[in-house]
Amino acid sequence: VIFLSGCAMRCQFCHNPDTWKMKQGELYTADELLKKALRYKGYWGSKGGITVSGGEPLLQMDFLTEFFKKAKAEGVHTNLDTSGNPFTDLELMKYTDLVMLDIKQIDEQEHIKLTGHSNKNILAMARELSDMKKPVWIRHVLVPGGSDKDEYLHRLADFIHTL
């Protein structure tokens, strides 16, 4: 798992707030990072690969696309762990084998309260990924008194069933 710095959302239950700042951490080129990651290929074997998480990796879309393209050239399985909020570019999906998509809250107003941002782009990304038949694992954190209400869970299930 590679954690990239930077996230525009401010989720109340963030497990990684130390990655919120954009210009924090070590800088790598795509080649340098891939070389470092490939040292662990013996560990993950034929059933693993590289997961890029954050923060929000889509904030570094150009770098991530280059990195995944190079990883695919080495035969590495690529996984994107994302909230989907800044999704705009389908080029990255050519080099992405799996997307772990967080849908933090199905209700837009509750999503704004929870994260500071709308969920429209996130839901649009889920639809686009579905249309392109990209493998996706949708994740949803149950926050007591927030995203765990039956109404929201039923709406989320209804949305997922449209994909």
N, CA and C atoms as an extended XYZ file, in Angstrom:
489
Properties=species:S:1:pos:R:3:atomname:S:1:resname:S:1:resid:I:1 pbc="F F F"
N         0.853       -1.176        0.000 N   VAL     1
C         0.000        0.000        0.000 CA  VAL     1
C         0.891        1.229        0.000 C   VAL     1
N         0.611        2.117       -0.920 N   ILE     2
C         1.334        3.381       -1.022 CA  ILE     2
C         0.350        4.493       -0.678 C   ILE     2
N         0.724        5.308        0.298 N   PHE     3
C        -0.118        6.415        0.721 CA  PHE     3
C         0.402        7.705        0.111 C   PHE     3
N        -0.464        8.399       -0.649 N   LEU     4
C        -0.111        9.690       -1.208 CA  LEU     4
C        -0.674       10.794       -0.325 C   LEU     4
N        -0.002       11.920       -0.324 N   SER     5
C        -0.438       13.052        0.481 CA  SER     5
C        -1.441       13.903       -0.279 C   SER     5
N        -2.341       14.507        0.490 N   GLY     6
C        -3.293       15.453       -0.053 CA  GLY     6
C        -4.702       14.912       -0.088 C   GLY     6
N        -5.618       15.670        0.490 N   CYS     7
C        -7.046       15.349        0.407 CA  CYS     7
C        -7.835       16.623        0.643 C   CYS     7
N        -8.795       16.880       -0.229 N   ALA     8
C        -9.627       18.077       -0.094 CA  ALA     8
C       -10.767       17.866        0.898 C   ALA     8
N       -11.202       16.630        1.065 N   MET     9
C       -12.307       16.376        1.990 CA  MET     9
C       -11.783       16.383        3.420 C   MET     9
N       -12.668       16.657        4.336 N   ARG    10
C       -12.331       16.674        5.764 CA  ARG    10
C       -13.338       15.797        6.498 C   ARG    10
N       -13.255       14.494        6.205 N   CYS    11
C       -14.203       13.543        6.773 CA  CYS    11
C       -14.071       13.515        8.290 C   CYS    11
N       -15.203       13.539        8.950 N   GLN    12
C       -15.213       13.538       10.411 CA  GLN    12
C       -14.591       12.276       10.991 C   GLN    12
N       -14.612       11.169       10.239 N   PHE    13
C       -14.088        9.898       10.748 CA  PHE    13
C       -12.806        9.483       10.039 C   PHE    13
N       -12.093       10.427        9.462 N   CYS    14
C       -10.891       10.102        8.685 CA  CYS    14
C        -9.898        9.286        9.516 C   CYS    14
N        -9.426        8.192        8.941 N   HIS    15
C        -8.437        7.349        9.626 CA  HIS    15
C        -7.014        7.797        9.315 C   HIS    15
N        -6.863        8.769        8.426 N   ASN    16
C        -5.535        9.171        7.993 CA  ASN    16
C        -5.414       10.695        7.837 C   ASN    16
N        -5.800       11.478        8.835 N   PRO    17
C        -5.758       12.941        8.670 CA  PRO    17
C        -4.350       13.488        8.480 C   PRO    17
N        -3.339       12.706        8.819 N   ASP    18
C        -1.967       13.161        8.604 CA  ASP    18
C        -1.617       13.239        7.119 C   ASP    18
N        -2.471       12.727        6.250 N   THR    19
C        -2.215       12.797        4.808 CA  THR    19
C        -2.991       13.934        4.133 C   THR    19
N        -3.690       14.760        4.880 N   TRP    20
C        -4.510       15.815        4.291 CA  TRP    20
C        -3.680       16.856        3.540 C   TRP    20
N        -2.520       17.221        4.059 N   LYS    21
C        -1.718       18.278        3.443 CA  LYS    21
C        -1.083       17.784        2.154 C   LYS    21
N        -1.155       18.628        1.111 N   MET    22
C        -0.638       18.241       -0.208 CA  MET    22
C         0.880       18.132       -0.247 C   MET    22
N         1.570       19.083        0.276 N   LYS    23
C         3.027       19.125        0.104 CA  LYS    23
C         3.732       18.613        1.338 C   LYS    23
N         3.464       17.346        1.624 N   GLN    24
C         4.022       16.710        2.807 CA  GLN    24
C         4.546       15.338        2.403 C   GLN    24
N         5.550       14.852        3.060 N   GLY    25
C         6.067       13.528        2.757 CA  GLY    25
C         7.209       13.574        1.764 C   GLY    25
N         7.649       12.388        1.374 N   GLU    26
C         8.773       12.262        0.453 CA  GLU    26
C         8.297       12.365       -0.992 C   GLU    26
N         9.116       12.982       -1.827 N   LEU    27
C         8.809       13.095       -3.245 CA  LEU    27
C         9.518       11.978       -4.004 C   LEU    27
N         8.797       11.347       -4.934 N   TYR    28
C         9.345       10.290       -5.768 CA  TYR    28
C         8.922       10.523       -7.209 C   TYR    28
N         9.746       10.082       -8.129 N   THR    29
C         9.282        9.957       -9.504 CA  THR    29
C         8.522        8.637       -9.581 C   THR    29
N         7.781        8.459      -10.659 N   ALA    30
C         7.062        7.191      -10.840 CA  ALA    30
C         8.055        6.024      -10.903 C   ALA    30
N         9.168        6.220      -11.572 N   ASP    31
C        10.178        5.154      -11.671 CA  ASP    31
C        10.766        4.812      -10.302 C   ASP    31
N        11.087        5.834       -9.520 N   GLU    32
C        11.664        5.596       -8.192 CA  GLU    32
C        10.696        4.846       -7.288 C   GLU    32
N         9.440        5.265       -7.309 N   LEU    33
C         8.449        4.619       -6.448 CA  LEU    33
C         8.182        3.184       -6.886 C   LEU    33
N         8.112        2.963       -8.189 N   LEU    34
C         7.888        1.603       -8.673 CA  LEU    34
C         9.061        0.698       -8.306 C   LEU    34
N        10.266        1.188       -8.452 N   LYS    35
C        11.439        0.394       -8.080 CA  LYS    35
C        11.372        0.009       -6.611 C   LYS    35
N        10.985        0.954       -5.773 N   LYS    36
C        10.869        0.675       -4.337 CA  LYS    36
C         9.772       -0.355       -4.081 C   LYS    36
N         8.629       -0.206       -4.745 N   ALA    37
C         7.504       -1.134       -4.547 CA  ALA    37
C         7.832       -2.533       -5.039 C   ALA    37
N         8.533       -2.632       -6.155 N   LEU    38
C         8.843       -3.951       -6.733 CA  LEU    38
C         9.756       -4.789       -5.849 C   LEU    38
N        10.404       -4.172       -4.892 N   ARG    39
C        11.220       -4.951       -3.944 CA  ARG    39
C        10.349       -5.919       -3.141 C   ARG    39
N         9.048       -5.638       -3.062 N   TYR    40
C         8.119       -6.465       -2.275 CA  TYR    40
C         7.338       -7.454       -3.128 C   TYR    40
N         7.655       -7.548       -4.405 N   LYS    41
C         6.904       -8.430       -5.299 CA  LYS    41
C         6.938       -9.883       -4.831 C   LYS    41
N         8.048      -10.316       -4.247 N   GLY    42
C         8.129      -11.673       -3.713 CA  GLY    42
C         7.145      -11.899       -2.577 C   GLY    42
N         6.836      -10.858       -1.854 N   TYR    43
C         5.878      -10.943       -0.744 CA  TYR    43
C         4.456      -11.089       -1.257 C   TYR    43
N         4.077      -10.261       -2.233 N   TRP    44
C         2.685      -10.325       -2.681 CA  TRP    44
C         2.457      -11.417       -3.702 C   TRP    44
N         3.514      -11.911       -4.342 N   GLY    45
C         3.404      -13.050       -5.241 CA  GLY    45
C         2.479      -12.811       -6.419 C   GLY    45
N         1.806      -13.863       -6.851 N   SER    46
C         0.938      -13.774       -8.036 CA  SER    46
C        -0.468      -13.299       -7.708 C   SER    46
N        -0.799      -13.181       -6.417 N   LYS    47
C        -2.160      -12.805       -6.040 CA  LYS    47
C        -2.262      -11.399       -5.460 C   LYS    47
N        -1.190      -10.643       -5.511 N   GLY    48
C        -1.206       -9.300       -4.945 CA  GLY    48
C        -0.782       -8.275       -5.964 C   GLY    48
N        -0.456       -7.110       -5.454 N   GLY    49
C        -0.023       -6.026       -6.319 CA  GLY    49
C         0.136       -4.765       -5.508 C   GLY    49
N        -0.090       -3.655       -6.163 N   ILE    50
C         0.088       -2.347       -5.542 CA  ILE    50
C        -1.265       -1.673       -5.368 C   ILE    50
N        -1.498       -1.191       -4.157 N   THR    51
C        -2.666       -0.356       -3.866 CA  THR    51
C        -2.159        1.041       -3.578 C   THR    51
N        -2.754        2.033       -4.230 N   VAL    52
C        -2.424        3.420       -3.942 CA  VAL    52
C        -3.625        4.036       -3.241 C   VAL    52
N        -3.355        4.597       -2.067 N   SER    53
C        -4.371        5.181       -1.212 CA  SER    53
C        -3.939        6.597       -0.851 C   SER    53
N        -4.495        7.122        0.194 N   GLY    54
C        -4.117        8.475        0.583 CA  GLY    54
C        -4.489        8.766        2.002 C   GLY    54
N        -4.734        9.975        2.170 N   GLY    55
C        -5.173       11.099        1.366 CA  GLY    55
C        -6.059       10.643        0.220 C   GLY    55
N        -6.002       11.445       -0.827 N   GLU    56
C        -6.786       11.166       -2.025 CA  GLU    56
C        -5.858       11.097       -3.226 C   GLU    56
N        -5.572        9.873       -3.719 N   PRO    57
C        -4.634        9.728       -4.827 CA  PRO    57
C        -5.060       10.427       -6.110 C   PRO    57
N        -6.359       10.626       -6.316 N   LEU    58
C        -6.799       11.262       -7.560 CA  LEU    58
C        -6.386       12.729       -7.641 C   LEU    58
N        -5.957       13.309       -6.532 N   LEU    59
C        -5.444       14.679       -6.582 CA  LEU    59
C        -4.087       14.728       -7.270 C   LEU    59
N        -3.470       13.568       -7.448 N   GLN    60
C        -2.192       13.474       -8.151 CA  GLN    60
C        -2.378       12.590       -9.395 C   GLN    60
N        -3.415       12.921      -10.163 N   MET    61
C        -3.868       12.099      -11.290 CA  MET    61
C        -2.770       11.825      -12.320 C   MET    61
N        -2.021       12.839      -12.719 N   ASP    62
C        -0.989       12.629      -13.738 CA  ASP    62
C         0.091       11.666      -13.243 C   ASP    62
N         0.533       11.891      -12.002 N   PHE    63
C         1.539       11.005      -11.420 CA  PHE    63
C         0.992        9.587      -11.308 C   PHE    63
N        -0.218        9.458      -10.798 N   LEU    64
C        -0.819        8.138      -10.601 CA  LEU    64
C        -0.988        7.393      -11.924 C   LEU    64
N        -1.407        8.097      -12.954 N   THR    65
C        -1.553        7.471      -14.271 CA  THR    65
C        -0.203        6.957      -14.778 C   THR    65
N         0.828        7.783      -14.667 N   GLU    66
C         2.164        7.366      -15.080 CA  GLU    66
C         2.648        6.167      -14.250 C   GLU    66
N         2.427        6.232      -12.945 N   PHE    67
C         2.859        5.161      -12.053 CA  PHE    67
C         2.154        3.845      -12.375 C   PHE    67
N         0.836        3.882      -12.526 N   PHE    68
C         0.082        2.666      -12.838 CA  PHE    68
C         0.460        2.130      -14.226 C   PHE    68
N         0.692        3.005      -15.174 N   LYS    69
C         1.092        2.561      -16.521 CA  LYS    69
C         2.407        1.790      -16.441 C   LYS    69
N         3.353        2.296      -15.684 N   LYS    70
C         4.644        1.624      -15.521 CA  LYS    70
C         4.485        0.307      -14.748 C   LYS    70
N         3.618        0.307      -13.747 N   ALA    71
C         3.375       -0.916      -12.977 CA  ALA    71
C         2.752       -1.994      -13.864 C   ALA    71
N         1.788       -1.618      -14.694 N   LYS    72
C         1.155       -2.585      -15.601 CA  LYS    72
C         2.185       -3.145      -16.581 C   LYS    72
N         3.128       -2.312      -17.035 N   ALA    73
C         4.180       -2.784      -17.943 CA  ALA    73
C         5.064       -3.840      -17.279 C   ALA    73
N         5.107       -3.815      -15.946 N   GLU    74
C         5.868       -4.808      -15.171 CA  GLU    74
C         4.998       -5.996      -14.756 C   GLU    74
N         3.734       -6.017      -15.212 N   GLY    75
C         2.828       -7.112      -14.886 CA  GLY    75
C         2.249       -7.045      -13.485 C   GLY    75
N         2.198       -5.864      -12.906 N   VAL    76
C         1.726       -5.690      -11.536 CA  VAL    76
C         0.238       -5.341      -11.526 C   VAL    76
N        -0.519       -6.003      -10.654 N   HIS    77
C        -1.923       -5.685      -10.431 CA  HIS    77
C        -2.005       -4.332       -9.733 C   HIS    77
N        -2.876       -3.452      -10.231 N   THR    78
C        -3.005       -2.101       -9.671 CA  THR    78
C        -4.381       -1.896       -9.068 C   THR    78
N        -4.394       -1.298       -7.887 N   ASN    79
C        -5.629       -1.057       -7.147 CA  ASN    79
C        -5.636        0.388       -6.689 C   ASN    79
N        -6.727        1.074       -6.946 N   LEU    80
C        -6.909        2.460       -6.545 CA  LEU    80
C        -7.895        2.519       -5.395 C   LEU    80
N        -7.455        3.047       -4.249 N   ASP    81
C        -8.304        3.239       -3.070 CA  ASP    81
C        -8.649        4.721       -3.024 C   ASP    81
N        -9.913        5.065       -3.277 N   THR    82
C       -10.292        6.461       -3.489 CA  THR    82
C       -11.661        6.800       -2.939 C   THR    82
N       -11.850        8.074       -2.655 N   SER    83
C       -13.185        8.588       -2.347 CA  SER    83
C       -13.889        8.983       -3.634 C   SER    83
N       -13.133        9.131       -4.717 N   GLY    84
C       -13.723        9.467       -6.014 CA  GLY    84
C       -14.089       10.926       -6.176 C   GLY    84
N       -13.883       11.725       -5.175 N   ASN    85
C       -14.334       13.116       -5.238 CA  ASN    85
C       -13.738       13.892       -6.406 C   ASN    85
N       -12.416       13.831       -6.645 N   PRO    86
C       -11.871       14.633       -7.744 CA  PRO    86
C       -11.758       13.893       -9.074 C   PRO    86
N       -12.523       12.826       -9.278 N   PHE    87
C       -12.416       12.019      -10.488 CA  PHE    87
C       -12.825       12.813      -11.726 C   PHE    87
N       -11.926       12.867      -12.718 N   THR    88
C       -12.233       13.574      -13.957 CA  THR    88
C       -11.684       12.876      -15.194 C   THR    88
N       -10.727       11.997      -15.045 N   ASP    89
C        -9.952       11.501      -16.183 CA  ASP    89
C       -10.067        9.983      -16.304 C   ASP    89
N       -10.546        9.540      -17.444 N   LEU    90
C       -10.695        8.099      -17.656 CA  LEU    90
C        -9.396        7.434      -18.094 C   LEU    90
N        -8.381        8.188      -18.483 N   GLU    91
C        -7.093        7.621      -18.914 CA  GLU    91
C        -6.526        6.700      -17.841 C   GLU    91
N        -6.623        7.125      -16.579 N   LEU    92
C        -6.104        6.330      -15.464 CA  LEU    92
C        -6.722        4.934      -15.439 C   LEU    92
N        -7.985        4.817      -15.795 N   MET    93
C        -8.679        3.532      -15.696 CA  MET    93
C        -8.125        2.495      -16.664 C   MET    93
N        -7.413        2.917      -17.705 N   LYS    94
C        -6.780        1.967      -18.625 CA  LYS    94
C        -5.730        1.130      -17.899 C   LYS    94
N        -5.184        1.676      -16.818 N   TYR    95
C        -4.093        1.036      -16.102 CA  TYR    95
C        -4.481        0.605      -14.688 C   TYR    95
N        -5.765        0.649      -14.395 N   THR    96
C        -6.259        0.314      -13.059 CA  THR    96
C        -7.049       -0.985      -13.134 C   THR    96
N        -6.636       -1.968      -12.331 N   ASP    97
C        -7.323       -3.261      -12.340 CA  ASP    97
C        -8.533       -3.291      -11.425 C   ASP    97
N        -8.461       -2.580      -10.306 N   LEU    98
C        -9.522       -2.612       -9.304 CA  LEU    98
C        -9.627       -1.236       -8.660 C   LEU    98
N       -10.863       -0.828       -8.368 N   VAL    99
C       -11.097        0.422       -7.646 CA  VAL    99
C       -11.836        0.096       -6.359 C   VAL    99
N       -11.271        0.556       -5.254 N   MET   100
C       -11.960        0.484       -3.964 CA  MET   100
C       -12.531        1.879       -3.740 C   MET   100
N       -13.843        2.012       -3.918 N   LEU   101
C       -14.507        3.317       -3.909 CA  LEU   101
C       -15.279        3.513       -2.614 C   LEU   101
N       -14.910        4.549       -1.884 N   ASP   102
C       -15.636        4.904       -0.661 CA  ASP   102
C       -16.834        5.765       -1.014 C   ASP   102
N       -18.002        5.277       -0.681 N   ILE   103
C       -19.194        6.131       -0.731 CA  ILE   103
C       -19.521        6.419        0.721 C   ILE   103
N       -19.101        7.576        1.157 N   LYS   104
C       -19.138        7.901        2.573 CA  LYS   104
C       -20.550        8.185        3.078 C   LYS   104
N       -21.404        8.687        2.191 N   GLN   105
C       -22.789        8.983        2.570 CA  GLN   105
C       -23.576        9.145        1.279 C   GLN   105
N       -24.712        8.473        1.164 N   ILE   106
C       -25.517        8.529       -0.054 CA  ILE   106
C       -26.322        9.823       -0.134 C   ILE   106
N       -26.723       10.359        0.993 N   ASP   107
C       -27.495       11.603        1.015 CA  ASP   107
C       -26.542       12.795        0.832 C   ASP   107
N       -26.817       13.623       -0.171 N   GLU   108
C       -25.875       14.700       -0.484 CA  GLU   108
C       -25.696       15.691        0.662 C   GLU   108
N       -26.785       16.129        1.281 N   GLN   109
C       -26.646       17.101        2.375 CA  GLN   109
C       -25.897       16.506        3.564 C   GLN   109
N       -26.162       15.260        3.868 N   GLU   110
C       -25.435       14.594        4.949 CA  GLU   110
C       -23.966       14.386        4.570 C   GLU   110
N       -23.723       14.129        3.280 N   HIS   111
C       -22.344       13.981        2.803 CA  HIS   111
C       -21.577       15.286        2.989 C   HIS   111
N       -22.211       16.391        2.675 N   ILE   112
C       -21.571       17.699        2.850 CA  ILE   112
C       -21.264       17.948        4.320 C   ILE   112
N       -22.203       17.611        5.197 N   LYS   113
C       -21.957       17.769        6.644 CA  LYS   113
C       -20.780       16.898        7.095 C   LYS   113
N       -20.713       15.692        6.559 N   LEU   114
C       -19.711       14.711        6.976 CA  LEU   114
C       -18.315       15.004        6.431 C   LEU   114
N       -18.251       15.516        5.185 N   THR   115
C       -16.959       15.644        4.505 CA  THR   115
C       -16.588       17.056        4.077 C   THR   115
N       -17.595       17.932        4.031 N   GLY   116
C       -17.358       19.281        3.515 CA  GLY   116
C       -17.534       19.384        2.010 C   GLY   116
N       -17.939       18.282        1.349 N   HIS   117
C       -18.073       18.265       -0.110 CA  HIS   117
C       -19.303       17.484       -0.542 C   HIS   117
N       -19.777       17.786       -1.734 N   SER   118
C       -20.885       17.054       -2.353 CA  SER   118
C       -20.439       15.640       -2.717 C   SER   118
N       -21.412       14.751       -2.892 N   ASN   119
C       -21.116       13.387       -3.342 CA  ASN   119
C       -21.449       13.181       -4.821 C   ASN   119
N       -21.848       14.225       -5.516 N   LYS   120
C       -22.276       14.067       -6.915 CA  LYS   120
C       -21.188       13.466       -7.789 C   LYS   120
N       -19.971       13.953       -7.673 N   ASN   121
C       -18.876       13.435       -8.506 CA  ASN   121
C       -18.539       11.993       -8.138 C   ASN   121
N       -18.664       11.654       -6.868 N   ILE   122
C       -18.378       10.295       -6.401 CA  ILE   122
C       -19.375        9.311       -7.006 C   ILE   122
N       -20.648        9.671       -6.957 N   LEU   123
C       -21.682        8.801       -7.519 CA  LEU   123
C       -21.558        8.725       -9.038 C   LEU   123
N       -21.166        9.842       -9.669 N   ALA   124
C       -20.938        9.832      -11.118 CA  ALA   124
C       -19.777        8.905      -11.460 C   ALA   124
N       -18.735        8.913      -10.634 N   MET   125
C       -17.609        8.015      -10.874 CA  MET   125
C       -18.064        6.562      -10.779 C   MET   125
N       -18.873        6.243       -9.782 N   ALA   126
C       -19.376        4.872       -9.634 CA  ALA   126
C       -20.141        4.449      -10.889 C   ALA   126
N       -20.955        5.354      -11.417 N   ARG   127
C       -21.715        5.030      -12.636 CA  ARG   127
C       -20.782        4.818      -13.830 C   ARG   127
N       -19.779        5.700      -13.974 N   GLU   128
C       -18.835        5.555      -15.090 CA  GLU   128
C       -18.058        4.250      -14.993 C   GLU   128
N       -17.608        3.919      -13.794 N   LEU   129
C       -16.880        2.667      -13.613 CA  LEU   129
C       -17.758        1.469      -13.950 C   LEU   129
N       -19.019        1.557      -13.563 N   SER   130
C       -19.969        0.488      -13.880 CA  SER   130
C       -20.158        0.374      -15.393 C   SER   130
N       -20.327        1.516      -16.049 N   ASP   131
C       -20.529        1.511      -17.500 CA  ASP   131
C       -19.333        0.913      -18.234 C   ASP   131
N       -18.127        1.146      -17.716 N   MET   132
C       -16.940        0.600      -18.379 CA  MET   132
C       -16.596       -0.801      -17.882 C   MET   132
N       -17.454       -1.334      -16.990 N   LYS   133
C       -17.282       -2.690      -16.454 CA  LYS   133
C       -15.965       -2.850      -15.692 C   LYS   133
N       -15.559       -1.800      -15.019 N   LYS   134
C       -14.345       -1.818      -14.203 CA  LYS   134
C       -14.680       -2.486      -12.870 C   LYS   134
N       -13.889       -3.455      -12.426 N   PRO   135
C       -14.137       -4.059      -11.115 CA  PRO   135
C       -14.042       -3.011       -9.992 C   PRO   135
N       -15.067       -2.991       -9.153 N   VAL   136
C       -15.150       -2.004       -8.073 CA  VAL   136
C       -15.601       -2.694       -6.794 C   VAL   136
N       -14.936       -2.350       -5.705 N   TRP   137
C       -15.419       -2.715       -4.371 CA  TRP   137
C       -15.914       -1.425       -3.747 C   TRP   137
N       -17.202       -1.359       -3.480 N   ILE   138
C       -17.748       -0.169       -2.824 CA  ILE   138
C       -17.668       -0.379       -1.328 C   ILE   138
N       -17.130        0.634       -0.667 N   ARG   139
C       -16.999        0.579        0.792 CA  ARG   139
C       -17.809        1.709        1.398 C   ARG   139
N       -18.289        1.457        2.599 N   HIS   140
C       -19.099        2.438        3.303 CA  HIS   140
C       -18.840        2.276        4.795 C   HIS   140
N       -18.363        3.338        5.412 N   VAL   141
C       -18.097        3.295        6.847 CA  VAL   141
C       -19.395        3.601        7.589 C   VAL   141
N       -19.727        2.742        8.537 N   LEU   142
C       -20.913        2.977        9.361 CA  LEU   142
C       -20.524        3.850       10.543 C   LEU   142
N       -21.036        5.069       10.529 N   VAL   143
C       -20.772        6.011       11.605 CA  VAL   143
C       -22.019        6.072       12.477 C   VAL   143
N       -21.924        5.625       13.742 N   PRO   144
C       -23.099        5.646       14.618 CA  PRO   144
C       -23.723        7.040       14.693 C   PRO   144
N       -25.029        7.076       14.455 N   GLY   145
C       -25.751        8.344       14.486 CA  GLY   145
C       -25.569        9.166       13.224 C   GLY   145
N       -24.912        8.627       12.224 N   GLY   146
C       -24.669        9.347       10.973 CA  GLY   146
C       -25.049        8.519        9.780 C   GLY   146
N       -24.086        7.794        9.227 N   SER   147
C       -24.303        7.026        8.004 CA  SER   147
C       -24.906        5.647        8.254 C   SER   147
N       -25.226        5.341        9.515 N   ASP   148
C       -25.762        4.011        9.822 CA  ASP   148
C       -27.284        3.971        9.861 C   ASP   148
N       -27.933        5.046        9.501 N   LYS   149
C       -29.404        5.063        9.531 CA  LYS   149
C       -29.965        4.182        8.421 C   LYS   149
N       -31.009        3.419        8.773 N   ASP   150
C       -31.604        2.498        7.808 CA  ASP   150
C       -31.969        3.184        6.498 C   ASP   150
N       -32.539        4.380        6.571 N   GLU   151
C       -32.948        5.110        5.363 CA  GLU   151
C       -31.765        5.274        4.401 C   GLU   151
N       -30.621        5.681        4.932 N   TYR   152
C       -29.442        5.898        4.093 CA  TYR   152
C       -28.885        4.583        3.561 C   TYR   152
N       -28.906        3.565        4.384 N   LEU   153
C       -28.397        2.263        3.942 CA  LEU   153
C       -29.263        1.681        2.826 C   LEU   153
N       -30.587        1.857        2.927 N   HIS   154
C       -31.475        1.385        1.864 CA  HIS   154
C       -31.251        2.182        0.578 C   HIS   154
N       -31.069        3.492        0.703 N   ARG   155
C       -30.793        4.327       -0.478 CA  ARG   155
C       -29.462        3.949       -1.114 C   ARG   155
N       -28.473        3.665       -0.287 N   LEU   156
C       -27.180        3.238       -0.810 CA  LEU   156
C       -27.320        1.902       -1.546 C   LEU   156
N       -28.033        0.961       -0.947 N   ALA   157
C       -28.255       -0.344       -1.589 CA  ALA   157
C       -28.995       -0.163       -2.921 C   ALA   157
N       -30.009        0.701       -2.927 N   ASP   158
C       -30.752        0.950       -4.167 CA  ASP   158
C       -29.820        1.512       -5.247 C   ASP   158
N       -28.942        2.443       -4.853 N   PHE   159
C       -27.993        3.013       -5.815 CA  PHE   159
C       -27.050        1.932       -6.333 C   PHE   159
N       -26.507        1.128       -5.451 N   ILE   160
C       -25.558        0.080       -5.844 CA  ILE   160
C       -26.229       -0.901       -6.804 C   ILE   160
N       -27.495       -1.197       -6.592 N   HIS   161
C       -28.197       -2.142       -7.450 CA  HIS   161
C       -28.418       -1.589       -8.861 C   HIS   161
N       -28.279       -0.264       -9.046 N   THR   162
C       -28.388        0.305      -10.391 CA  THR   162
C       -27.091        0.139      -11.176 C   THR   162
N       -26.033       -0.249      -10.501 N   LEU   163
C       -24.720       -0.353      -11.166 CA  LEU   163
C       -24.561       -1.722      -11.807 C   LEU   163
